CSV table of C-alpha atoms and ligand atoms in Angstrom, one decimal:
chain,number,residue,atom,x,y,z
A,1,MET,CA,-168.7,56.5,177.9
A,2,GLY,CA,-167.1,59.1,180.2
A,3,GLN,CA,-165.6,58.7,183.6
A,4,MET,CA,-165.7,61.3,186.4
A,5,ILE,CA,-162.6,61.5,188.5
A,6,ASP,CA,-162.6,64.2,191.1
A,7,GLY,CA,-159.7,66.3,192.4
A,8,PHE,CA,-158.9,63.5,195.0
A,9,GLY,CA,-158.7,60.8,192.4
A,10,ARG,CA,-162.1,59.3,193.3
A,11,ASN,CA,-164.2,57.7,190.6
A,12,ILE,CA,-167.6,59.3,190.9
A,13,ASP,CA,-170.3,57.0,189.5
A,14,TYR,CA,-173.2,57.5,192.0
A,15,LEU,CA,-175.7,60.3,191.8
A,16,ARG,CA,-178.4,61.0,194.5
A,17,ILE,CA,-181.2,63.1,193.2
A,18,SER,CA,-183.5,64.9,195.6
A,19,VAL,CA,-186.7,65.1,193.7
A,20,THR,CA,-188.6,67.2,196.2
A,21,ASP,CA,-187.9,69.0,199.4
A,22,ARG,CA,-191.5,68.3,200.6
A,23,CYS,CA,-192.5,65.4,202.9
A,24,ASN,CA,-195.7,64.1,204.5
A,25,PHE,CA,-193.7,63.4,207.7
A,26,ARG,CA,-191.7,65.8,209.9
A,27,CYS,CA,-189.1,63.5,211.5
A,28,GLN,CA,-187.6,65.2,214.5
A,29,TYR,CA,-184.0,64.8,213.3
A,30,CYS,CA,-184.7,65.9,209.8
A,31,MET,CA,-187.0,69.0,209.6
A,32,PRO,CA,-188.9,71.3,212.0
A,33,GLU,CA,-192.7,71.0,212.3
A,34,ASN,CA,-193.2,74.3,210.4
A,35,GLN,CA,-190.7,73.7,207.6
A,36,SER,CA,-191.0,76.0,204.7
A,37,PHE,CA,-190.5,74.7,201.2
A,38,LEU,CA,-189.2,76.0,197.9
A,39,PRO,CA,-191.7,77.6,195.4
A,40,HIS,CA,-192.6,75.1,192.7
A,41,GLY,CA,-190.9,77.2,190.0
A,42,GLU,CA,-187.5,76.7,191.8
A,43,LEU,CA,-187.7,72.9,191.5
A,44,LEU,CA,-186.3,71.1,188.5
A,45,ASP,CA,-189.2,69.6,186.5
A,46,TYR,CA,-189.2,66.0,185.4
A,47,THR,CA,-187.9,66.8,181.9
A,48,GLU,CA,-185.0,68.7,183.3
A,49,ILE,CA,-184.2,65.9,185.8
A,50,ALA,CA,-184.3,63.3,183.1
A,51,LEU,CA,-182.1,65.4,180.8
A,52,LEU,CA,-179.6,66.1,183.5
A,53,ALA,CA,-179.5,62.4,184.4
A,54,ASP,CA,-178.8,61.6,180.8
A,55,ARG,CA,-175.8,64.0,180.7
A,56,PHE,CA,-174.5,62.7,184.0
A,57,ILE,CA,-174.8,59.1,182.8
A,58,ALA,CA,-172.9,60.1,179.6
A,59,HIS,CA,-170.1,61.4,181.9
A,60,GLY,CA,-169.8,58.2,184.0
A,61,ILE,CA,-172.7,58.0,186.5
A,62,ARG,CA,-173.8,54.3,186.8
A,63,LYS,CA,-176.1,54.4,189.8
A,64,ILE,CA,-178.9,56.8,190.6
A,65,ARG,CA,-180.8,57.0,193.9
A,66,LEU,CA,-184.0,59.1,194.2
A,67,THR,CA,-184.5,60.7,197.5
A,68,GLY,CA,-186.0,63.9,199.1
A,69,GLY,CA,-187.8,65.0,201.1
A,70,GLU,CA,-190.1,62.2,200.4
A,71,PRO,CA,-189.7,61.3,196.7
A,72,LEU,CA,-193.0,59.5,196.4
A,73,VAL,CA,-195.1,62.6,197.4
A,74,ARG,CA,-194.1,64.6,194.3
A,75,ARG,CA,-197.1,64.7,192.0
A,76,ASP,CA,-197.0,62.2,189.1
A,77,MET,CA,-193.8,60.6,190.4
A,78,GLN,CA,-194.4,57.6,188.1
A,79,VAL,CA,-193.5,59.9,185.1
A,80,LEU,CA,-190.0,60.5,186.5
A,81,LEU,CA,-189.6,56.9,187.6
A,82,LEU,CA,-190.4,55.5,184.1
A,83,ALA,CA,-188.3,58.1,182.4
A,84,LEU,CA,-185.2,57.2,184.4
A,85,GLY,CA,-186.2,53.5,184.1
A,86,LYS,CA,-185.5,53.8,180.4
A,87,TYR,CA,-181.8,54.4,181.1
A,88,VAL,CA,-181.8,51.1,183.0
A,89,GLN,CA,-183.5,49.3,180.2
A,90,GLN,CA,-181.0,50.7,177.7
A,91,GLY,CA,-178.1,49.4,179.8
A,92,ARG,CA,-176.8,52.9,180.4
A,93,LEU,CA,-177.5,52.8,184.1
A,94,ASP,CA,-176.6,49.8,186.4
A,95,GLU,CA,-179.0,50.7,189.1
A,96,LEU,CA,-182.0,52.9,189.9
A,97,THR,CA,-182.9,53.0,193.6
A,98,LEU,CA,-185.0,54.9,196.0
A,99,THR,CA,-185.0,56.0,199.6
A,100,THR,CA,-188.5,56.4,201.0
A,101,ASN,CA,-190.4,56.7,204.2
A,102,GLY,CA,-192.6,53.9,202.9
A,103,SER,CA,-195.9,55.5,203.5
A,104,LEU,CA,-196.9,55.5,199.8
A,105,LEU,CA,-195.2,52.2,198.8
A,106,ALA,CA,-198.5,50.3,198.6
A,107,LYS,CA,-199.4,52.4,195.5
A,108,PHE,CA,-195.9,52.7,194.1
A,109,ALA,CA,-194.4,49.2,194.5
A,110,PRO,CA,-195.6,48.0,191.1
A,111,ILE,CA,-194.5,51.2,189.3
A,112,LEU,CA,-191.0,50.9,190.9
A,113,VAL,CA,-190.7,47.4,189.6
A,114,GLN,CA,-191.9,48.6,186.1
A,115,ALA,CA,-189.2,51.2,186.2
A,116,GLY,CA,-186.5,48.6,186.8
A,117,VAL,CA,-186.0,49.3,190.5
A,118,GLN,CA,-184.8,46.2,192.3
A,119,ARG,CA,-183.8,47.5,195.7
A,120,ILE,CA,-185.1,50.3,198.0
A,121,ASN,CA,-184.3,51.7,201.4
A,122,VAL,CA,-187.2,52.3,203.7
A,123,SER,CA,-186.8,54.5,206.9
A,124,LEU,CA,-188.1,52.9,210.0
A,125,ASP,CA,-187.0,54.0,213.5
A,126,SER,CA,-189.4,52.2,215.7
A,127,LEU,CA,-192.1,49.4,215.6
A,128,ASP,CA,-194.0,51.1,218.4
A,129,PRO,CA,-196.9,53.0,216.7
A,130,GLN,CA,-196.9,55.8,219.3
A,131,LYS,CA,-193.2,56.3,219.3
A,132,PHE,CA,-193.2,56.1,215.5
A,133,SER,CA,-195.8,58.8,215.3
A,134,SER,CA,-193.8,60.9,217.8
A,135,ILE,CA,-190.5,60.6,215.9
A,136,THR,CA,-192.1,61.3,212.5
A,137,ARG,CA,-194.6,63.8,214.0
A,138,GLY,CA,-197.7,62.1,212.7
A,139,GLY,CA,-196.6,59.2,210.6
A,140,LYS,CA,-198.7,56.1,210.7
A,141,LEU,CA,-196.7,52.9,211.4
A,142,ASP,CA,-199.3,50.6,209.9
A,143,GLN,CA,-199.3,52.4,206.6
A,144,VAL,CA,-195.5,52.1,206.4
A,145,LEU,CA,-195.6,48.4,207.3
A,146,SER,CA,-198.2,47.8,204.6
A,147,GLY,CA,-196.0,49.6,202.2
A,148,ILE,CA,-193.0,47.5,203.1
A,149,ALA,CA,-195.1,44.3,202.8
A,150,ALA,CA,-196.4,45.5,199.3
A,151,ALA,CA,-192.8,46.2,198.2
A,152,LYS,CA,-191.7,42.7,199.3
A,153,GLN,CA,-194.6,41.1,197.6
A,154,HIS,CA,-193.6,42.8,194.3
A,155,GLY,CA,-190.1,41.3,194.7
A,156,LEU,CA,-188.3,44.5,195.8
A,157,HIS,CA,-185.3,43.9,198.0
A,158,ILE,CA,-185.6,46.1,201.1
A,159,LYS,CA,-183.1,47.7,203.4
A,160,ILE,CA,-184.5,49.3,206.5
A,161,ASN,CA,-182.8,52.6,207.5
A,162,MET,CA,-182.8,53.2,211.2
A,163,VAL,CA,-181.5,56.5,212.6
A,164,ALA,CA,-179.7,55.9,216.0
A,165,MET,CA,-181.2,58.2,218.6
A,166,LYS,CA,-179.9,58.0,222.2
A,167,GLY,CA,-182.7,57.7,224.7
A,168,VAL,CA,-185.3,57.4,222.0
A,169,ASN,CA,-185.1,54.2,220.0
A,170,GLU,CA,-182.2,52.2,221.4
A,171,THR,CA,-184.7,49.8,222.8
A,172,ASP,CA,-186.3,49.3,219.4
A,173,LEU,CA,-183.2,47.9,217.8
A,174,LEU,CA,-183.8,44.2,218.6
A,175,ALA,CA,-187.4,44.2,217.5
A,176,ILE,CA,-186.4,45.8,214.2
A,177,ALA,CA,-183.5,43.5,213.7
A,178,HIS,CA,-185.7,40.4,214.3
A,179,MET,CA,-188.3,41.8,211.9
A,180,CYS,CA,-185.6,42.3,209.2
A,181,ALA,CA,-184.2,38.8,209.8
A,182,GLY,CA,-187.6,37.2,209.6
A,183,GLU,CA,-188.6,39.1,206.5
A,184,GLY,CA,-185.3,38.9,204.6
A,185,HIS,CA,-184.6,42.6,204.7
A,186,ASP,CA,-181.2,44.2,205.4
A,187,LEU,CA,-180.7,46.8,208.1
A,188,ALA,CA,-178.7,50.0,208.1
A,189,ILE,CA,-178.0,52.0,211.2
A,190,ILE,CA,-177.4,55.7,210.5
A,191,GLU,CA,-175.7,58.0,213.0
A,192,ALA,CA,-177.8,61.2,213.4
A,193,MET,CA,-176.1,64.1,211.8
A,194,PRO,CA,-176.6,67.7,212.9
A,195,LEU,CA,-177.6,69.0,209.5
A,196,GLY,CA,-179.3,72.3,210.3
A,197,SER,CA,-179.8,74.8,213.0
A,198,SER,CA,-183.6,74.7,212.7
A,199,VAL,CA,-183.9,71.1,213.9
A,200,THR,CA,-183.6,70.7,217.7
A,201,GLY,CA,-182.6,68.0,220.1
A,202,ARG,CA,-179.9,66.3,218.0
A,203,LYS,CA,-176.9,66.9,220.2
A,204,GLN,CA,-178.6,65.3,223.2
A,205,GLY,CA,-179.7,62.4,220.9
A,206,TYR,CA,-176.3,61.4,219.5
A,207,ILE,CA,-175.0,57.9,219.9
A,208,SER,CA,-172.4,56.2,217.8
A,209,ALA,CA,-173.6,53.3,215.6
A,210,ASP,CA,-171.2,51.1,217.4
A,211,ASP,CA,-172.7,51.8,220.8
A,212,PHE,CA,-176.3,51.7,219.4
A,213,VAL,CA,-175.8,48.1,218.2
A,214,SER,CA,-174.4,46.9,221.5
A,215,PRO,CA,-177.7,45.1,222.5
A,216,LEU,CA,-177.3,43.0,219.4
A,217,ARG,CA,-173.8,42.0,220.4
A,218,ASP,CA,-175.4,40.5,223.5
A,219,ILE,CA,-177.4,38.0,221.4
A,220,THR,CA,-175.1,37.4,218.4
A,221,PRO,CA,-171.6,37.8,217.2
A,222,LEU,CA,-171.3,40.7,214.6
A,223,VAL,CA,-168.8,39.6,212.0
A,224,ALA,CA,-167.3,42.2,209.6
A,225,ILE,CA,-168.0,41.4,206.0
A,226,THR,CA,-166.3,43.0,203.0
A,227,ASP,CA,-169.5,43.7,201.0
A,228,ARG,CA,-169.6,47.2,199.6
A,229,SER,CA,-172.7,48.9,198.2
A,230,ALA,CA,-172.9,52.1,196.1
A,231,GLY,CA,-173.2,54.0,199.4
A,232,PRO,CA,-171.0,54.7,202.4
A,233,ALA,CA,-172.1,51.9,204.7
A,234,ARG,CA,-169.7,49.3,206.2
A,235,TYR,CA,-171.2,45.9,206.8
A,236,TRP,CA,-171.5,43.2,209.4
A,237,ARG,CA,-173.4,39.9,209.6
A,238,ALA,CA,-175.4,39.2,212.8
A,239,GLU,CA,-174.6,35.5,212.7
A,240,ASN,CA,-177.3,34.1,214.9
A,241,LEU,CA,-180.0,36.1,213.1
A,242,ASP,CA,-178.6,35.6,209.6
A,243,LEU,CA,-178.9,39.4,209.1
A,244,LYS,CA,-176.8,41.8,207.2
A,245,ILE,CA,-176.3,45.1,209.0
A,246,GLY,CA,-174.7,48.3,207.5
A,247,MET,CA,-173.5,51.1,209.6
A,248,ILE,CA,-173.3,54.6,208.2
A,249,THR,CA,-171.0,56.5,210.5
A,250,PRO,CA,-170.4,60.1,209.3
A,251,LEU,CA,-169.5,61.2,212.8
A,252,SER,CA,-167.7,58.4,214.5
A,253,ARG,CA,-165.7,57.4,211.4
A,254,ASN,CA,-165.9,59.4,208.3
A,255,PHE,CA,-166.0,57.8,204.9
A,256,CYS,CA,-164.6,60.6,202.7
A,257,ASP,CA,-161.8,58.4,201.2
A,258,ASP,CA,-164.1,56.2,199.3
A,259,CYS,CA,-167.0,58.5,198.8
A,260,ASN,CA,-168.2,58.1,195.2
A,261,ARG,CA,-171.3,60.2,195.1
A,262,LEU,CA,-172.7,63.5,193.9
A,263,ARG,CA,-176.0,65.0,195.2
A,264,LEU,CA,-178.4,66.9,192.9
A,265,THR,CA,-180.7,69.1,195.0
A,266,THR,CA,-184.3,69.8,194.2
A,267,ASP,CA,-183.4,73.2,192.9
A,268,GLY,CA,-180.7,71.8,190.6
A,269,LYS,CA,-177.4,72.3,192.5
A,270,ILE,CA,-174.8,69.7,192.5
A,271,TYR,CA,-173.0,69.2,195.9
A,272,MET,CA,-169.9,67.0,195.9
A,273,CYS,CA,-169.7,66.7,199.7
A,274,LEU,CA,-172.2,66.6,202.5
A,275,GLY,CA,-169.8,68.6,204.6
A,276,SER,CA,-169.3,71.5,202.2
A,277,GLU,CA,-171.5,74.2,200.9
A,278,MET,CA,-169.6,74.3,197.6
A,279,ASN,CA,-172.0,73.7,194.7
A,280,ILE,CA,-172.5,74.0,191.0
A,281,ASP,CA,-175.8,75.4,189.6
A,282,PHE,CA,-177.0,73.0,186.9
A,283,LYS,CA,-180.5,74.5,186.9
A,284,ALA,CA,-179.2,77.9,185.8
A,285,ALA,CA,-177.1,76.1,183.1
A,286,ILE,CA,-179.9,74.1,181.7
A,287,ARG,CA,-182.5,76.8,181.8
A,288,ASP,CA,-180.4,79.7,180.5
A,289,GLN,CA,-178.1,77.9,178.0
A,290,GLY,CA,-179.2,74.3,177.5
A,291,LEU,CA,-177.5,71.0,177.4
A,292,LYS,CA,-174.2,72.2,175.9
A,293,ALA,CA,-173.7,74.4,179.0
A,294,VAL,CA,-174.4,71.3,181.2
A,295,ASP,CA,-171.8,69.3,179.4
A,296,LYS,CA,-169.3,72.1,179.7
A,297,LEU,CA,-169.9,72.3,183.4
A,298,LEU,CA,-169.5,68.6,183.8
A,299,GLN,CA,-166.2,68.7,181.9
A,300,LYS,CA,-164.9,71.7,183.8
A,301,HIS,CA,-165.7,70.4,187.3
A,302,LEU,CA,-165.8,66.6,186.9
A,303,GLY,CA,-164.2,65.7,183.6
B,401,SAM,N1,-188.1,60.7,203.1
B,401,SAM,C1,-187.2,59.6,202.7
B,401,SAM,C2,-186.8,58.8,203.9
B,401,SAM,O1,-187.1,59.2,205.1
B,401,SAM,O2,-186.3,57.7,203.8
B,401,SAM,C3,-186.0,60.0,202.0
B,401,SAM,C4,-185.3,61.2,202.4
B,401,SAM,S1,-184.5,61.1,204.0
B,401,SAM,C5,-183.7,62.7,204.1
B,401,SAM,C6,-183.1,60.0,203.6
B,401,SAM,C7,-182.5,59.3,204.8
B,401,SAM,O3,-181.9,60.3,205.6
B,401,SAM,C8,-183.5,58.6,205.7
B,401,SAM,O4,-183.1,57.3,206.0
B,401,SAM,C9,-183.5,59.4,207.0
B,401,SAM,O5,-183.7,58.6,208.1
B,401,SAM,C10,-182.1,60.0,207.0
B,401,SAM,N2,-181.9,61.2,207.7
B,401,SAM,C11,-182.7,62.3,207.7
B,401,SAM,N3,-182.2,63.3,208.6
B,401,SAM,C12,-181.1,62.7,209.1
B,401,SAM,C13,-180.1,63.2,210.1
B,401,SAM,N4,-180.2,64.3,210.6
B,401,SAM,N5,-179.1,62.3,210.4
B,401,SAM,C14,-179.0,61.1,209.8
B,401,SAM,N6,-179.9,60.6,208.9
B,401,SAM,C15,-180.9,61.4,208.6
B,402,SF4,FE1,-187.1,63.7,206.5
B,402,SF4,FE2,-187.6,61.4,205.2
B,402,SF4,FE3,-188.5,62.0,207.7
B,402,SF4,FE4,-189.5,63.2,205.6
B,402,SF4,S1,-189.6,61.0,206.0
B,402,SF4,S2,-189.0,64.1,207.5
B,402,SF4,S3,-187.6,63.5,204.4
B,402,SF4,S4,-186.4,61.7,207.1
């Protein structure tokens, strides 16, 4: 089994795969209302994703997270889930996880379990149906809550991802924290990142995760804990609620030193850093020259 050490001596063992750029929501911080999407032919197909995953695993990847866009909107997503699930069953992959907006979880929860998924992240920025609809531009809160309930019922461990937006959902934190504590979910607070010029209103909406959680500090001590997940979060325990809270702080405190992840985009490019446009085109390699070319690229850039 290989190991990937990058130019900064970091052991790279975590791959995020964006399985589609499409989504049934249009969250204000993520994409514009009239977002355009890649033509289908540009997307890696499921066979290509599974083959690439196989080669990345052979070179040291131990954890894969599926994301998007919304991963569960891609047609026949169960095919990919079960194909990647085989690597978990074979013991070649320690963990297969998913980040989702939750709207299709009622259908997919049993399939996720079948694929060996044990933990998922579900995005939820407000428990107010109107505010939720406004943030997501049309998302239905009750559908997401039913999805979360179905996932819990099927034994999936859930972490709620909440993007911190100044003046938008600061007042929703306590309700979401109480829900998480009551249901046994974890909570992650994510600082809103200015990721693209086509999405408006972010600069005005920025608040540090630390400031965002200050209403929680009024009701409970937050004690730093040493837990590390495969991701970049740092963790606290809200003692009075018995709740674990992660904070993902790309802006107020970067986490480059211990970043251990690669990102594979929908159209087959590997990015090693969120803050850099540098990428390696694995779609061209696999389509033009096959798996040997993929292995060569892996050895050249990440061996
Ligand atoms: N559609 C899925 C979802 O919403 O969970 C998966 C993809 S989404 C891009 C993954 C995560 O990124 C979500 O938790 C979402 O809230 C977060 N996200 C999207 N745009 C962001 C931004 N500009 N700043 C910070 N987090 C963002
Ligand atoms: Fe972006 Fe996820 Fe919201 Fe879709 S649900 S718009 S991918 S954050």
